[in-house]
PDB file of C-alpha atoms in Angstrom:
ATOM      1  CA  MET A1386     -38.727-109.700   2.367  1.00  0.00           C
ATOM      2  CA  SER A1387     -42.369-108.742   2.699  1.00  0.00           C
ATOM      3  CA  THR A1388     -45.154-111.194   3.261  1.00  0.00           C
ATOM      4  CA  PRO A1389     -48.830-110.866   2.369  1.00  0.00           C
ATOM      5  CA  GLU A1390     -49.506-109.934   5.995  1.00  0.00           C
ATOM      6  CA  THR A1391     -47.015-107.042   5.968  1.00  0.00           C
ATOM      7  CA  GLU A1392     -47.753-105.660   2.522  1.00  0.00           C
ATOM      8  CA  GLU A1393     -50.094-102.704   2.407  1.00  0.00           C
ATOM      9  CA  ARG A1394     -53.104-103.388   0.244  1.00  0.00           C
ATOM     10  CA  THR A1395     -53.429-101.300  -2.906  1.00  0.00           C
ATOM     11  CA  ILE A1396     -56.644 -99.298  -2.806  1.00  0.00           C
ATOM     12  CA  ARG A1397     -58.525 -99.347  -6.126  1.00  0.00           C
ATOM     13  CA  CYS A1398     -60.319 -96.099  -7.002  1.00  0.00           C
ATOM     14  CA  LEU A1399     -62.643 -95.053  -9.783  1.00  0.00           C
ATOM     15  CA  VAL A1400     -62.713 -91.300 -10.360  1.00  0.00           C
ATOM     16  CA  ALA A1401     -65.925 -90.621 -12.260  1.00  0.00           C
ATOM     17  CA  LYS A1402     -67.488 -87.691 -14.087  1.00  0.00           C
ATOM     18  CA  VAL A1403     -71.248 -88.088 -14.189  1.00  0.00           C
ATOM     19  CA  GLY A1404     -73.790 -86.337 -16.375  1.00  0.00           C
ATOM     20  CA  LEU A1405     -73.246 -83.405 -18.673  1.00  0.00           C
ATOM     21  CA  ASP A1406     -70.603 -81.751 -16.510  1.00  0.00           C
ATOM     22  CA  GLY A1407     -67.659 -81.055 -18.808  1.00  0.00           C
ATOM     23  CA  HIS A1408     -65.245 -79.633 -16.248  1.00  0.00           C
ATOM     24  CA  ASP A1409     -62.742 -82.342 -15.408  1.00  0.00           C
ATOM     25  CA  ARG A1410     -59.660 -80.519 -14.150  1.00  0.00           C
ATOM     26  CA  GLY A1411     -60.453 -81.348 -10.516  1.00  0.00           C
ATOM     27  CA  ALA A1412     -61.048 -84.997 -11.385  1.00  0.00           C
ATOM     28  CA  HIS A1413     -57.656 -85.149 -13.087  1.00  0.00           C
ATOM     29  CA  VAL A1414     -55.987 -83.474 -10.098  1.00  0.00           C
ATOM     30  CA  ILE A1415     -57.485 -85.926  -7.602  1.00  0.00           C
ATOM     31  CA  ALA A1416     -56.761 -88.909  -9.861  1.00  0.00           C
ATOM     32  CA  ARG A1417     -53.111 -87.848 -10.054  1.00  0.00           C
ATOM     33  CA  ALA A1418     -52.896 -87.275  -6.292  1.00  0.00           C
ATOM     34  CA  PHE A1419     -54.419 -90.697  -5.612  1.00  0.00           C
ATOM     35  CA  ARG A1420     -51.989 -92.321  -8.063  1.00  0.00           C
ATOM     36  CA  ASP A1421     -49.055 -90.503  -6.439  1.00  0.00           C
ATOM     37  CA  ALA A1422     -50.285 -91.791  -3.058  1.00  0.00           C
ATOM     38  CA  GLY A1423     -50.011 -95.371  -4.335  1.00  0.00           C
ATOM     39  CA  PHE A1424     -53.677 -95.988  -5.131  1.00  0.00           C
ATOM     40  CA  GLU A1425     -54.662 -97.780  -8.315  1.00  0.00           C
ATOM     41  CA  VAL A1426     -56.789 -95.270 -10.241  1.00  0.00           C
ATOM     42  CA  ILE A1427     -59.262 -95.681 -13.072  1.00  0.00           C
ATOM     43  CA  TYR A1428     -60.689 -92.526 -14.659  1.00  0.00           C
ATOM     44  CA  SER A1429     -64.119 -92.767 -16.287  1.00  0.00           C
ATOM     45  CA  GLY A1430     -63.785 -89.939 -18.765  1.00  0.00           C
ATOM     46  CA  LEU A1431     -66.435 -87.289 -19.287  1.00  0.00           C
ATOM     47  CA  HIS A1432     -70.211 -87.469 -19.642  1.00  0.00           C
ATOM     48  CA  LYS A1433     -70.864 -90.866 -18.092  1.00  0.00           C
ATOM     49  CA  SER A1434     -74.337 -91.950 -17.085  1.00  0.00           C
ATOM     50  CA  PRO A1435     -74.983 -93.230 -13.569  1.00  0.00           C
ATOM     51  CA  ASP A1436     -75.378 -96.740 -15.008  1.00  0.00           C
ATOM     52  CA  GLU A1437     -72.027 -96.534 -16.824  1.00  0.00           C
ATOM     53  CA  ILE A1438     -70.350 -95.492 -13.582  1.00  0.00           C
ATOM     54  CA  VAL A1439     -71.994 -98.329 -11.657  1.00  0.00           C
ATOM     55  CA  GLN A1440     -70.947-100.828 -14.327  1.00  0.00           C
ATOM     56  CA  ALA A1441     -67.354 -99.596 -14.233  1.00  0.00           C
ATOM     57  CA  ALA A1442     -67.231 -99.691 -10.420  1.00  0.00           C
ATOM     58  CA  VAL A1443     -68.580-103.244 -10.339  1.00  0.00           C
ATOM     59  CA  GLN A1444     -66.450-104.557 -13.214  1.00  0.00           C
ATOM     60  CA  GLU A1445     -63.277-102.981 -11.835  1.00  0.00           C
ATOM     61  CA  ASP A1446     -64.105-104.137  -8.277  1.00  0.00           C
ATOM     62  CA  VAL A1447     -63.130-100.758  -6.831  1.00  0.00           C
ATOM     63  CA  ASP A1448     -62.801 -99.943  -3.161  1.00  0.00           C
ATOM     64  CA  VAL A1449     -63.493 -96.239  -3.666  1.00  0.00           C
ATOM     65  CA  LEU A1450     -65.798 -94.425  -6.065  1.00  0.00           C
ATOM     66  CA  GLY A1451     -65.005 -90.730  -6.313  1.00  0.00           C
ATOM     67  CA  ILE A1452     -67.753 -88.816  -8.105  1.00  0.00           C
ATOM     68  CA  SER A1453     -66.753 -85.410  -9.410  1.00  0.00           C
ATOM     69  CA  ILE A1454     -69.748 -83.202 -10.101  1.00  0.00           C
ATOM     70  CA  LEU A1455     -69.980 -79.483 -10.676  1.00  0.00           C
ATOM     71  CA  SER A1456     -73.263 -79.320 -12.592  1.00  0.00           C
ATOM     72  CA  GLY A1457     -75.579 -79.043  -9.581  1.00  0.00           C
ATOM     73  CA  ALA A1458     -77.283 -82.340 -10.451  1.00  0.00           C
ATOM     74  CA  HIS A1459     -75.834 -84.228  -7.459  1.00  0.00           C
ATOM     75  CA  ASN A1460     -79.253 -84.774  -5.822  1.00  0.00           C
ATOM     76  CA  THR A1461     -80.475 -86.480  -9.003  1.00  0.00           C
ATOM     77  CA  LEU A1462     -77.402 -88.382 -10.174  1.00  0.00           C
ATOM     78  CA  VAL A1463     -75.760 -89.586  -6.948  1.00  0.00           C
ATOM     79  CA  PRO A1464     -78.897 -91.462  -5.740  1.00  0.00           C
ATOM     80  CA  LYS A1465     -79.014 -93.310  -9.080  1.00  0.00           C
ATOM     81  CA  ILE A1466     -75.403 -94.411  -8.577  1.00  0.00           C
ATOM     82  CA  VAL A1467     -76.061 -95.474  -4.982  1.00  0.00           C
ATOM     83  CA  ASP A1468     -79.147 -97.450  -6.061  1.00  0.00           C
ATOM     84  CA  GLY A1469     -77.171 -99.103  -8.862  1.00  0.00           C
ATOM     85  CA  LEU A1470     -74.403-100.167  -6.487  1.00  0.00           C
ATOM     86  CA  LYS A1471     -77.030-101.616  -4.147  1.00  0.00           C
ATOM     87  CA  GLU A1472     -78.602-103.505  -7.041  1.00  0.00           C
ATOM     88  CA  TYR A1473     -75.244-105.215  -7.680  1.00  0.00           C
ATOM     89  CA  ASP A1474     -74.555-105.774  -3.964  1.00  0.00           C
ATOM     90  CA  ALA A1475     -71.518-103.504  -4.284  1.00  0.00           C
ATOM     91  CA  PHE A1476     -72.693-100.649  -2.061  1.00  0.00           C
ATOM     92  CA  GLU A1477     -71.413-102.008   1.257  1.00  0.00           C
ATOM     93  CA  ASP A1478     -67.955-102.691  -0.233  1.00  0.00           C
ATOM     94  CA  THR A1479     -67.509 -99.268  -1.841  1.00  0.00           C
ATOM     95  CA  LEU A1480     -66.549 -95.996  -0.195  1.00  0.00           C
ATOM     96  CA  ILE A1481     -68.403 -93.267  -2.097  1.00  0.00           C
ATOM     97  CA  LEU A1482     -66.903 -89.806  -2.213  1.00  0.00           C
ATOM     98  CA  VAL A1483     -68.376 -86.728  -3.872  1.00  0.00           C
ATOM     99  CA  GLY A1484     -66.243 -83.814  -4.944  1.00  0.00           C
ATOM    100  CA  GLY A1485     -67.291 -80.503  -6.402  1.00  0.00           C
ATOM    101  CA  ILE A1486     -69.707 -77.711  -5.671  1.00  0.00           C
ATOM    102  CA  ILE A1487     -72.105 -79.184  -3.118  1.00  0.00           C
ATOM    103  CA  PRO A1488     -74.208 -76.659  -1.169  1.00  0.00           C
ATOM    104  CA  ASP A1489     -74.169 -77.060   2.600  1.00  0.00           C
ATOM    105  CA  GLU A1490     -77.915 -77.773   2.649  1.00  0.00           C
ATOM    106  CA  ASP A1491     -77.437 -80.818   0.381  1.00  0.00           C
ATOM    107  CA  ARG A1492     -74.564 -82.450   2.236  1.00  0.00           C
ATOM    108  CA  GLU A1493     -76.577 -84.155   4.976  1.00  0.00           C
ATOM    109  CA  GLY A1494     -78.946 -85.784   2.469  1.00  0.00           C
ATOM    110  CA  LEU A1495     -76.020 -87.178   0.482  1.00  0.00           C
ATOM    111  CA  LYS A1496     -74.434 -88.561   3.634  1.00  0.00           C
ATOM    112  CA  GLU A1497     -77.740 -90.125   4.718  1.00  0.00           C
ATOM    113  CA  MET A1498     -77.951 -91.980   1.409  1.00  0.00           C
ATOM    114  CA  GLY A1499     -74.482 -93.425   1.933  1.00  0.00           C
ATOM    115  CA  VAL A1500     -71.903 -90.930   0.670  1.00  0.00           C
ATOM    116  CA  GLY A1501     -68.880 -91.395   2.906  1.00  0.00           C
ATOM    117  CA  GLY A1502     -67.219 -88.044   2.314  1.00  0.00           C
ATOM    118  CA  ILE A1503     -67.815 -84.770   0.519  1.00  0.00           C
ATOM    119  CA  PHE A1504     -64.886 -82.632  -0.613  1.00  0.00           C
ATOM    120  CA  GLY A1505     -65.357 -79.172  -2.058  1.00  0.00           C
ATOM    121  CA  PRO A1506     -63.029 -76.711  -3.730  1.00  0.00           C
ATOM    122  CA  GLY A1507     -59.871 -76.141  -1.728  1.00  0.00           C
ATOM    123  CA  ALA A1508     -60.049 -79.491   0.077  1.00  0.00           C
ATOM    124  CA  SER A1509     -56.612 -80.639   1.154  1.00  0.00           C
ATOM    125  CA  MET A1510     -55.212 -83.486  -0.948  1.00  0.00           C
ATOM    126  CA  ALA A1511     -53.429 -84.872   2.104  1.00  0.00           C
ATOM    127  CA  GLU A1512     -56.678 -84.831   4.069  1.00  0.00           C
ATOM    128  CA  THR A1513     -58.572 -86.519   1.223  1.00  0.00           C
ATOM    129  CA  ILE A1514     -55.937 -89.233   0.833  1.00  0.00           C
ATOM    130  CA  GLU A1515     -55.872 -89.866   4.578  1.00  0.00           C
ATOM    131  CA  PHE A1516     -59.681 -90.076   4.607  1.00  0.00           C
ATOM    132  CA  VAL A1517     -59.553 -92.743   1.896  1.00  0.00           C
ATOM    133  CA  ARG A1518     -56.846 -94.723   3.693  1.00  0.00           C
ATOM    134  CA  GLU A1519     -58.844 -94.650   6.940  1.00  0.00           C
ATOM    135  CA  ASN A1520     -62.232 -95.406   5.422  1.00  0.00           C
ATOM    136  CA  ALA A1521     -61.749 -97.656   2.391  1.00  0.00           C
ATOM    137  CA  PRO A1522     -63.491-100.975   3.009  1.00  0.00           C
ATOM    138  CA  GLU A1523     -61.360-103.931   4.067  1.00  0.00           C
ATOM    139  CA  ARG A1524     -61.327-106.732   1.526  1.00  0.00           C
TER     140      ARG A1524
END
């Protein structure tokens, strides 16, 4: 019989598509992989504003926010999400991941603003899942 001390905590994840980016295959793939790994997954759907993503992350009390973005607007949209999470005092309790086409020269700036991990095309699912398990905030 398991006890609360021996049970592994279920990690809650929001996989979000921000802005006008209409390509969501990668978001669906990562959402499925996270679900198969035992994470609780919420998918935002397409064309969400930064505020809608922040609201969903706060209302769902997620541990991980995975932002899928292929539009090239990451330097505009991700800071708005980070600022929104800070406004709701949810930033420190949320591991932020960004997936998609992120040029090497933009990665450091995203990490400096608080993005915990950046995963581009071809990233290993096993590696991504392990990263989440190792870095999701303790609750």
